Amino acid sequence: MFDEWRATAVGDTEERSVTVPGKPEAFARADGVTYVTHFDDPRDERDDVAVVELSGLYARATVDVTGERLDGDGAVDHDAYFEPLRLPFLPFEDNELSVTCHRPEDRFGGLHDTDAVPPEERVPGIWWGASLEAYPLPYIDRIRVRPELTDEGARLHVRTTVVSEDPIDERITYSLKPEGDLQTRGMMERGSVETSGPGKTTVEHTIDVRDPALWWPRDLGDQHRYRLRAKLGDHERSVTTGVCDIARDGSQFVVNGQELPVRGVNLATADPDDVDRALDLNANLVRAPAHVLPPAFYEACDEAGLLVWQGLPLTGPGRFDADRGAALAETLADAYSTHPSLAAFGVHDEPTDAFADAVGDGFLDSLRLRWRAWRTSYDRGPAERVAEAFPDYRPAVPVVGGPGVDHDAAAYYPGWDYGTADSLDGLLSRYPTDLLAAFGAGSLGADVDAAAGFDAGKHAAHADGGIEASQAYQRDVVRTVAEGARRRGLGAVASVLRDTDGAGMGVYAVDGTPKAARDALATAFEPVQAFLADTSGGGTEAVVVNDAPAPLSATLRWDAGDDAGETDVTVDAADRWRGTLDVPADADAVTLTVEADGGTVENRYEL
């Protein structure tokens, strides 16, 4: 292991002690940072080579081991931070590892190349992991698995990379066993590997799985997984995967043939604790726009049954190299295909901002319901070409954008960018969509004047009076839009789960403290929930939404002071019931309660 690291900003001479992996705040505004550590030869008498593994190298990295000893070709360049870098080498008795990380040079720095996150979150560095191992030759360097559901069962498409010194003609033994409490048979197969000389060789093998136990999102079933082990001689490597088929059908995903209405939340952070926060919101999906989540986050989602909509690190206006994007798309898919929680790919996130300057005197009056029939000049062709580079085993979404953009999913912010929260109807009538990939409003998480990713001008136009008033406004916007989307059968992905700074679009503050909008969103995202279509009182329309995979038979009760009523409702799976409740016109508040065998949920309205 690497015990001690020293780091120096590129162009500087001051050296600091740092922790790796990590993002040293001392280098928050550095264009590049060099990280250096020393280590002894890790081999024993059975080992031939040492292997250094670095993951999360953001964004461009050059790696040297003891001068120019790496692969015999000098320094190695690496520019896809979501792909782990594994480098075999012949060590000396004493060795030096030098890793220089630079800020991105192209559009593919994503979220971390913008002001949406604070400088200390954008430090060039080794973000996810650094390790040192030793192996005898030949050895298995890595395994990548892409499960495929078929009419006869399932196939595991396996790509195994072997490192050898001499030509070999060997057999790899693959064994597949269920994980956890899954009771099903394991299996064993053999595949061949031939190499003509020293270096890395990747071989492909297909394993047929009969009667597979499928992996499901938590709304639909259990998270069955398998562990695949590959053994070559005395060396073995393993990986955990799951069999799951996912397609998109407009507002929802279809998982293993079962409809799953989308209730999601966007991520600007990647702490594994955010998985639990998303589940507490009743979300069944997290979307990572313009940044790639670390493997540990995916592993937590695999275990929890939480789907991941993974974007390329590409956001905002400006041209980009489609060929470069296509290459990164292939790399991203290869790196994460093993995870059953991977639900979809995204390419370009919010390529334009029609309301960037729509702040100031008369802001609300000038924009409230006065929609212009604008169309942006955005060319979606490059994004489509990149989307085609993703493999077809998961849906790809070329463009997520706002009104006027020829998008595949919408980023609409009524009540924040324009109009009020209940302007959603007018917005959808002019710019229809079946999937809201981002919506919400910003609020203060602390008493700050400015924060990364926070539009203080828009906030001032909507909320005045400190943290409480700020969070109350956000709560009302989030609730109104989330409920409006669910009543209409739209997929809904709120923006954002957790702030990256002292204020932001998150329903949690940067330290994980819930804001007022947190409970409102969790209530709106209950899988089974009742909503009022209007709050005018008297003959009020109600909607009961059933996101469960089975039909719902329930009793809908309403209570308004001394008045109450109830009706029996039946709702098909992934469907909605509509009806009228005779709520008194002078009622001040009404509580809706859905009672069924599965439990009771409530939703209260101030009229």
XYZ file of C-alpha atoms in Angstrom:
607
model
C 0.000 0.000 0.000
C 1.001 3.632 -0.441
C 1.458 5.121 3.010
C 2.567 8.707 2.448
C 1.990 11.129 -0.416
C 3.436 14.549 -1.193
C 1.876 16.924 -3.698
C 2.924 20.042 -5.579
C 0.889 22.336 -7.810
C 2.188 22.357 -11.367
C 4.411 25.423 -11.765
C 4.956 25.732 -8.008
C 7.667 24.432 -5.692
C 5.814 24.239 -2.359
C 5.305 20.582 -1.427
C 2.515 19.460 0.894
C 1.606 16.241 2.640
C -1.743 14.962 1.292
C -4.154 12.064 1.605
C -4.800 9.884 -1.433
C -7.444 9.212 -2.622
C -8.928 12.639 -2.086
C -9.239 16.252 -3.195
C -6.699 18.345 -1.240
C -8.298 21.751 -0.630
C -4.892 23.433 -0.713
C -4.907 22.906 -4.494
C -8.484 24.074 -5.074
C -7.573 26.475 -7.869
C -4.538 24.711 -9.292
C -4.516 23.836 -12.985
C -2.529 20.704 -12.241
C -1.143 18.787 -9.280
C 1.693 16.241 -9.076
C 1.291 13.509 -6.446
C 4.377 11.509 -5.414
C 4.817 8.495 -3.151
C 7.613 6.018 -2.496
C 7.311 2.292 -1.930
C 9.370 -0.866 -1.603
C 9.222 -3.776 -3.985
C 5.938 -5.514 -3.023
C 6.833 -8.887 -4.550
C 7.715 -12.099 -2.747
C 9.397 -15.171 -4.214
C 6.193 -16.259 -5.979
C 5.555 -12.953 -7.767
C 6.894 -11.682 -11.065
C 5.425 -8.180 -11.470
C 3.910 -5.348 -9.453
C 0.660 -3.653 -10.486
C -0.439 -0.158 -9.537
C -4.154 0.627 -9.810
C -5.411 4.225 -9.843
C -9.084 5.089 -10.180
C -10.840 8.411 -10.486
C -7.915 10.184 -12.161
C -9.450 13.590 -12.861
C -9.164 14.769 -15.512
C -5.974 14.161 -17.527
C -3.196 12.230 -15.864
C 0.391 11.302 -16.609
C 1.873 8.441 -14.588
C 5.553 7.535 -14.058
C 7.109 4.832 -11.929
C 10.747 5.420 -10.976
C 11.570 7.668 -13.881
C 10.609 6.017 -17.139
C 10.114 2.425 -16.084
C 6.407 2.191 -17.023
C 5.637 -0.427 -19.692
C 9.045 0.344 -21.164
C 7.552 3.363 -22.966
C 7.934 6.112 -20.401
C 5.037 8.052 -18.861
C 1.493 6.801 -19.542
C -1.310 9.260 -20.363
C -4.858 8.670 -19.115
C -7.872 10.878 -19.825
C -11.027 8.973 -18.856
C -11.334 9.389 -15.098
C -14.115 6.803 -14.801
C -11.889 4.025 -16.221
C -9.470 2.526 -13.674
C -5.830 2.544 -14.760
C -3.980 -0.728 -14.005
C -0.277 -0.711 -14.827
C 2.045 -3.720 -14.493
C 5.759 -2.999 -14.108
C 9.027 -4.454 -12.857
C 9.889 -2.612 -9.649
C 13.257 -1.741 -8.151
C 14.022 -2.299 -4.479
C 13.027 1.345 -3.878
C 10.486 2.998 -6.160
C 8.817 6.324 -6.778
C 5.318 6.729 -8.199
C 4.558 10.143 -9.721
C 1.032 11.020 -10.880
C 0.338 14.419 -12.436
C -3.338 15.352 -12.853
C -4.499 18.315 -14.951
C -7.748 20.149 -15.465
C -9.637 19.046 -18.603
C -8.720 20.539 -21.962
C -11.981 19.751 -23.747
C -15.738 19.835 -23.060
C -15.666 16.492 -21.264
C -14.741 17.753 -17.819
C -18.471 17.825 -17.159
C -19.981 19.111 -13.941
C -16.564 19.436 -12.299
C -15.398 21.794 -15.022
C -18.139 24.310 -14.153
C -19.032 26.645 -11.307
C -21.829 24.268 -10.256
C -19.498 22.814 -7.643
C -17.065 24.735 -5.418
C -13.338 24.865 -6.277
C -12.405 22.321 -3.608
C -14.576 19.732 -5.398
C -12.761 20.300 -8.704
C -9.191 19.614 -7.602
C -7.206 17.618 -10.187
C -6.335 14.423 -8.388
C -6.738 10.730 -7.615
C -10.320 10.811 -6.418
C -11.411 7.225 -5.898
C -8.584 4.839 -5.138
C -4.871 3.954 -5.251
C -3.475 0.474 -4.582
C -0.399 -1.680 -5.171
C -0.397 -5.444 -5.738
C 1.978 -8.153 -6.937
C 1.281 -11.185 -9.153
C 2.962 -14.168 -10.745
C 2.855 -14.356 -14.540
C 0.510 -14.963 -16.242
C -2.344 -13.405 -14.287
C -5.887 -12.111 -14.889
C -5.836 -8.338 -14.941
C -9.590 -7.675 -15.054
C -13.006 -9.082 -15.958
C -15.838 -7.168 -17.588
C -19.301 -8.727 -17.797
C -22.356 -7.673 -19.770
C -25.433 -9.738 -18.853
C -28.122 -10.231 -21.504
C -31.620 -11.567 -20.890
C -32.734 -13.998 -23.640
C -35.794 -16.105 -24.441
C -33.942 -19.196 -23.201
C -32.555 -17.598 -20.046
C -29.552 -15.285 -19.966
C -26.075 -14.887 -21.374
C -23.054 -13.378 -19.714
C -20.779 -11.752 -22.257
C -17.387 -11.903 -20.549
C -14.221 -10.038 -21.541
C -11.159 -11.225 -19.641
C -7.805 -9.459 -19.856
C -4.711 -11.573 -19.225
C -1.144 -10.341 -18.727
C 1.666 -12.708 -19.701
C 5.422 -12.637 -20.256
C 5.702 -15.549 -22.679
C 3.386 -17.032 -25.298
C 0.719 -19.137 -23.592
C -2.054 -21.517 -24.604
C -4.104 -21.991 -21.474
C -7.639 -22.581 -20.220
C -9.517 -20.123 -18.011
C -12.006 -21.698 -15.628
C -15.184 -19.662 -15.056
C -17.435 -20.451 -12.097
C -20.753 -18.739 -11.487
C -22.379 -18.851 -8.060
C -25.383 -17.052 -6.544
C -24.746 -14.322 -3.987
C -26.375 -13.944 -0.575
C -29.532 -15.920 0.163
C -30.236 -16.729 -3.471
C -30.934 -20.463 -3.734
C -30.060 -21.602 -7.227
C -27.451 -23.784 -8.853
C -24.007 -22.579 -9.750
C -22.160 -23.605 -12.881
C -18.667 -23.938 -14.302
C -17.229 -23.497 -17.799
C -13.833 -23.257 -19.468
C -12.549 -20.839 -22.067
C -9.239 -20.692 -23.884
C -6.652 -17.925 -23.999
C -3.709 -17.755 -26.376
C -1.007 -15.095 -26.417
C 1.847 -14.641 -28.876
C 4.177 -12.844 -26.522
C 4.460 -10.442 -23.587
C 1.728 -7.903 -22.831
C -2.035 -7.780 -22.333
C -4.505 -9.966 -24.217
C -8.291 -9.713 -23.963
C -10.413 -12.762 -24.760
C -14.198 -12.981 -25.041
C -16.395 -15.780 -23.768
C -20.150 -16.275 -23.483
C -21.695 -18.133 -20.558
C -25.284 -19.364 -20.890
C -27.369 -19.171 -17.706
C -30.578 -21.203 -17.584
C -33.456 -20.136 -15.319
C -31.599 -17.061 -14.044
C -32.795 -15.265 -10.943
C -33.278 -11.690 -12.129
C -32.155 -8.462 -10.511
C -35.035 -6.051 -9.887
C -35.392 -2.461 -8.686
C -36.634 -2.428 -5.108
C -40.154 -1.416 -6.226
C -40.508 -4.571 -8.304
C -38.626 -7.413 -6.621
C -35.412 -8.744 -5.138
C -31.867 -7.805 -6.058
C -30.549 -11.225 -7.075
C -26.888 -11.241 -8.034
C -24.202 -13.669 -9.077
C -20.463 -13.806 -8.492
C -18.371 -14.796 -11.489
C -14.869 -16.104 -10.798
C -12.214 -16.589 -13.444
C -9.163 -18.731 -12.647
C -5.934 -19.016 -14.640
C -3.389 -21.322 -13.033
C -3.139 -20.275 -9.384
C -4.515 -16.789 -9.950
C -8.186 -15.846 -9.904
C -10.285 -12.706 -10.106
C -14.000 -12.242 -9.477
C -16.797 -9.781 -10.153
C -20.413 -9.476 -8.993
C -23.180 -8.877 -11.513
C -26.924 -9.287 -12.021
C -29.251 -10.138 -14.891
C -31.588 -7.262 -15.751
C -33.129 -6.022 -18.990
C -34.060 -2.321 -19.179
C -35.732 -0.259 -21.905
C -37.356 3.156 -21.939
C -41.005 3.638 -22.844
C -41.690 7.372 -22.781
C -42.294 8.405 -19.191
C -41.154 5.149 -17.658
C -38.624 2.389 -17.836
C -39.535 -1.197 -18.615
C -37.505 -3.510 -16.395
C -37.535 -7.213 -17.221
C -40.820 -6.583 -19.043
C -42.402 -4.776 -16.057
C -43.384 -1.093 -16.206
C -41.601 1.160 -13.719
C -42.831 4.781 -13.490
C -39.863 7.063 -12.805
C -39.511 8.807 -9.457
C -35.987 10.097 -9.318
C -33.557 12.695 -8.118
C -30.497 14.273 -9.728
C -27.093 14.023 -8.095
C -24.411 16.675 -7.888
C -22.565 14.626 -5.244
C -21.490 10.995 -5.039
C -21.248 10.095 -1.370
C -22.503 6.509 -0.773
C -24.743 7.978 1.950
C -26.622 9.696 -0.880
C -28.008 6.274 -1.810
C -29.834 6.105 1.532
C -30.977 9.711 1.151
C -32.460 8.943 -2.258
C -34.245 5.873 -0.892
C -35.643 7.949 1.975
C -37.208 10.193 -0.690
C -39.011 7.139 -2.157
C -36.926 7.528 -5.313
C -36.420 4.501 -7.526
C -33.774 6.169 -9.728
C -30.867 8.565 -9.405
C -29.596 10.563 -12.368
C -25.954 11.609 -12.600
C -25.929 14.431 -15.157
C -22.532 15.437 -16.545
C -20.449 13.464 -14.052
C -19.688 9.793 -13.547
C -20.402 8.052 -10.270
C -17.622 5.971 -8.664
C -17.824 2.152 -8.636
C -18.545 2.130 -4.884
C -21.707 4.143 -5.526
C -22.852 1.677 -8.169
C -22.200 -1.231 -5.844
C -24.418 0.412 -3.232
C -27.152 0.924 -5.844
C -26.863 -2.708 -6.977
C -27.395 -3.814 -3.397
C -30.212 -1.352 -2.666
C -32.168 -1.825 -5.924
C -31.788 1.791 -7.028
C -31.523 2.488 -10.763
C -28.825 4.807 -12.146
C -29.225 7.074 -15.167
C -25.605 7.758 -16.007
C -24.561 10.762 -18.082
C -21.364 11.542 -19.910
C -19.379 14.396 -18.346
C -20.787 16.958 -20.804
C -22.957 19.949 -19.946
C -23.864 23.469 -20.988
C -23.609 25.356 -24.275
C -20.775 24.985 -26.743
C -19.500 22.710 -29.467
C -17.870 19.403 -28.654
C -15.979 16.706 -30.530
C -18.492 13.950 -31.348
C -15.741 11.447 -32.137
C -14.157 12.069 -28.758
C -17.591 11.751 -27.144
C -18.232 8.446 -28.918
C -14.930 7.038 -27.689
C -15.751 8.068 -24.121
C -19.224 6.546 -24.482
C -17.728 3.175 -25.399
C -15.268 3.400 -22.495
C -18.016 4.325 -20.029
C -20.281 1.482 -21.138
C -17.430 -1.011 -20.912
C -16.464 0.164 -17.430
C -19.976 -0.075 -15.933
C -21.757 -2.804 -17.918
C -21.346 -5.253 -15.026
C -23.747 -3.307 -12.786
C -27.425 -4.287 -13.061
C -28.442 -0.914 -11.572
C -27.197 0.899 -14.695
C -30.515 1.900 -16.303
C -29.698 4.429 -19.032
C -27.002 6.591 -20.557
C -27.146 10.337 -21.144
C -25.084 12.452 -23.517
C -25.574 16.249 -23.409
C -27.099 17.858 -20.334
C -28.900 21.233 -20.631
C -27.054 22.509 -23.729
C -28.678 25.957 -23.569
C -30.113 28.262 -20.925
C -32.817 30.465 -22.404
C -33.377 32.130 -19.013
C -29.788 32.791 -17.978
C -30.348 36.561 -17.960
C -34.043 36.584 -17.083
C -33.593 38.239 -13.699
C -34.282 41.761 -12.533
C -37.091 44.308 -12.385
C -40.343 42.861 -13.625
C -38.914 39.327 -13.701
C -42.093 37.541 -12.705
C -44.460 39.896 -14.523
C -42.539 39.673 -17.784
C -42.353 35.883 -17.804
C -45.452 34.684 -16.002
C -47.344 32.603 -18.556
C -46.116 34.785 -21.429
C -44.363 32.030 -23.294
C -42.410 32.893 -26.395
C -42.332 30.400 -29.251
C -38.548 30.498 -29.317
C -36.405 27.783 -30.777
C -32.748 27.540 -30.007
C -30.049 27.069 -32.592
C -28.758 23.963 -30.814
C -27.638 21.218 -33.211
C -28.530 17.865 -31.665
C -26.718 15.923 -34.382
C -23.416 15.443 -32.474
C -25.278 14.259 -29.365
C -27.188 11.727 -31.445
C -23.958 10.415 -32.948
C -22.489 9.972 -29.470
C -25.685 8.232 -28.298
C -25.327 5.734 -31.130
C -21.914 4.758 -29.763
C -23.489 3.417 -26.565
C -24.404 -0.280 -26.800
C -28.097 -0.985 -27.287
C -28.525 -3.093 -24.133
C -29.523 0.113 -22.300
C -31.430 3.153 -23.578
C -29.432 6.270 -24.435
C -30.856 9.787 -24.048
C -29.036 12.198 -26.395
C -30.293 15.534 -25.028
C -31.837 16.766 -21.778
C -32.838 20.405 -22.151
C -35.240 23.224 -21.419
C -38.122 24.780 -23.361
C -37.355 25.307 -27.013
C -34.658 22.649 -27.175
C -35.311 19.609 -29.339
C -34.773 17.324 -26.362
C -35.387 13.693 -25.449
C -36.209 14.510 -21.828
C -37.008 17.880 -20.289
C -35.274 20.132 -17.774
C -38.154 22.477 -16.848
C -38.035 24.855 -13.887
C -41.441 26.550 -13.489
C -41.406 28.696 -10.376
C -37.654 29.230 -10.675
C -36.695 30.115 -14.244
C -40.144 31.327 -15.266
C -43.703 31.761 -14.069
C -44.907 30.009 -10.954
C -44.851 26.369 -9.926
C -48.427 25.852 -11.137
C -47.415 27.094 -14.614
C -46.572 23.489 -15.492
C -49.813 23.031 -17.457
C -49.116 26.010 -19.691
C -45.524 24.942 -20.182
C -46.440 21.373 -21.137
C -49.121 22.523 -23.569
C -46.503 24.465 -25.529
C -43.518 22.201 -24.984
C -44.806 18.667 -24.305
C -42.662 16.049 -22.646
C -43.255 12.700 -21.004
C -40.206 12.791 -18.741
C -39.100 15.635 -16.471
C -35.411 14.921 -16.031
C -34.898 18.030 -13.858
C -37.173 20.449 -11.978
C -37.144 22.398 -8.749
C -35.975 25.618 -7.119
C -32.997 26.763 -5.118
C -32.852 27.599 -1.432
C -30.421 28.494 1.311
C -28.890 25.698 3.329
C -26.969 28.168 5.480
C -26.834 31.921 5.952
C -24.680 32.704 2.900
C -24.719 35.397 0.248
C -23.290 33.274 -2.557
C -22.635 29.607 -3.276
C -21.457 27.437 -6.143
C -24.258 26.414 -8.483
C -26.708 28.854 -6.905
C -28.359 31.707 -8.801
C -28.711 34.372 -6.126
C -30.580 36.701 -8.515
C -33.352 34.210 -9.206
C -33.527 33.332 -5.530
C -33.965 36.990 -4.543
C -36.787 37.351 -7.073
C -38.738 34.567 -5.351
C -37.865 34.445 -1.664
C -37.070 37.083 0.931
C -36.759 36.641 4.653
C -33.858 34.311 5.345
C -33.399 30.549 5.444
C -36.932 29.664 6.575
C -38.664 31.649 3.835
C -36.175 30.431 1.267
C -36.744 26.783 2.065
C -40.509 27.268 2.278
C -40.564 28.604 -1.278
C -38.467 25.701 -2.521
C -40.729 23.242 -0.699
C -43.843 24.621 -2.372
C -42.276 24.577 -5.850
C -40.932 21.048 -5.497
C -44.222 19.730 -4.162
C -46.372 21.436 -6.785
C -44.290 20.301 -9.760
C -43.689 16.777 -8.441
C -47.380 16.254 -7.753
C -48.327 17.786 -11.102
C -46.006 15.409 -12.919
C -47.311 12.336 -11.120
C -50.959 13.277 -11.671
C -50.242 13.544 -15.393
C -48.300 10.286 -15.554
C -44.966 11.947 -16.294
C -41.692 10.551 -15.102
C -40.219 12.996 -12.584
C -36.585 13.485 -11.531
C -36.096 16.275 -9.006
C -33.101 18.594 -9.015
C -30.999 18.141 -6.815
C -30.555 15.616 -3.994
C -27.861 17.446 -2.008
C -26.203 20.846 -2.314
C -22.501 21.126 -3.053
C -22.184 24.406 -1.127
C -24.023 26.578 1.384
C -27.048 26.989 -0.916
C -28.371 25.240 -3.976
C -31.099 23.251 -5.675
C -30.773 20.324 -3.252
C -33.484 19.092 -0.914
C -30.635 18.312 1.486
C -28.021 20.833 2.566
C -24.372 20.156 1.779
C -23.857 18.516 5.200
C -26.803 16.155 4.671
C -29.295 18.117 6.786
C -32.805 17.840 5.299
C -34.342 21.033 3.978
C -38.069 21.710 4.125
C -38.487 20.346 0.585
C -37.187 16.944 1.608
C -40.405 15.801 3.333
C -42.559 17.377 0.627
C -40.760 15.428 -2.088
C -40.826 12.176 -0.109
C -44.607 12.544 0.316
C -45.129 13.358 -3.360
C -42.970 10.345 -4.307
C -44.833 7.749 -2.248
C -45.347 4.803 -4.659
C -49.069 4.894 -3.848
C -50.368 8.392 -3.171
C -53.463 10.575 -3.495
C -53.353 14.121 -4.868
C -55.730 17.018 -5.287
C -55.806 18.340 -8.830
C -56.870 21.755 -7.525
C -57.272 23.334 -4.114
C -60.272 25.559 -4.765
C -62.605 23.502 -2.559
C -65.974 22.003 -3.439
C -66.127 19.233 -5.989
C -62.352 18.921 -5.979
C -60.796 16.467 -8.412
C -58.560 13.836 -6.840
C -56.047 11.477 -8.393
C -54.764 8.243 -6.872
C -51.470 7.065 -8.367
C -50.357 3.443 -8.145
C -46.725 2.821 -9.086
C -46.797 -0.672 -7.604
C -46.442 -3.699 -9.912
C -49.860 -5.052 -8.894
C -53.419 -3.626 -9.068
C -54.532 -1.622 -6.041
C -57.855 -1.925 -4.227
C -58.096 0.738 -1.552
C -60.281 3.196 0.285
C -59.722 6.894 -0.335
C -60.742 9.035 2.624
C -60.873 12.791 2.871
C -61.093 14.816 6.080
C -61.763 18.552 6.270
C -62.409 19.559 9.883
C -65.766 18.118 10.911
C -66.537 16.948 7.373
C -65.308 13.695 5.892
C -66.017 11.228 3.159
C -64.648 8.128 1.517
C -64.822 6.131 -1.670
C -63.482 2.795 -2.859
C -60.946 2.930 -5.652
C -59.354 0.336 -7.903
C -56.172 1.255 -9.770
C -54.266 -0.924 -12.217
C -50.525 -1.382 -11.827
C -48.537 1.679 -12.974
C -51.779 3.609 -13.496
C -53.995 6.342 -12.017
C -57.587 6.735 -10.772
C -59.452 10.020 -11.119
C -62.558 11.116 -9.296
C -64.323 14.023 -7.595
C -64.496 14.586 -3.839
C -67.287 16.707 -2.317
C -65.011 18.826 -0.174
C -66.872 21.832 1.325
C -66.072 25.050 -0.517
C -65.232 26.833 2.761
C -62.819 24.151 4.029
C -59.472 25.487 5.223
C -57.597 22.212 4.782
C -58.134 18.675 3.611
C -56.271 15.459 4.332
C -56.351 12.619 1.836
C -55.736 9.094 3.118
C -55.306 5.961 1.043
C -55.950 2.805 3.069
C -55.023 -0.574 1.597
C -53.671 -3.925 2.727
C -50.166 -2.642 2.168
C -50.596 0.224 4.640
C -51.768 3.829 4.833
C -50.438 7.015 3.251
C -51.574 10.599 3.832
C -51.308 13.870 1.963
C -52.474 17.134 3.528
C -53.399 20.357 1.726
C -53.965 23.863 3.002
C -56.757 25.193 0.788
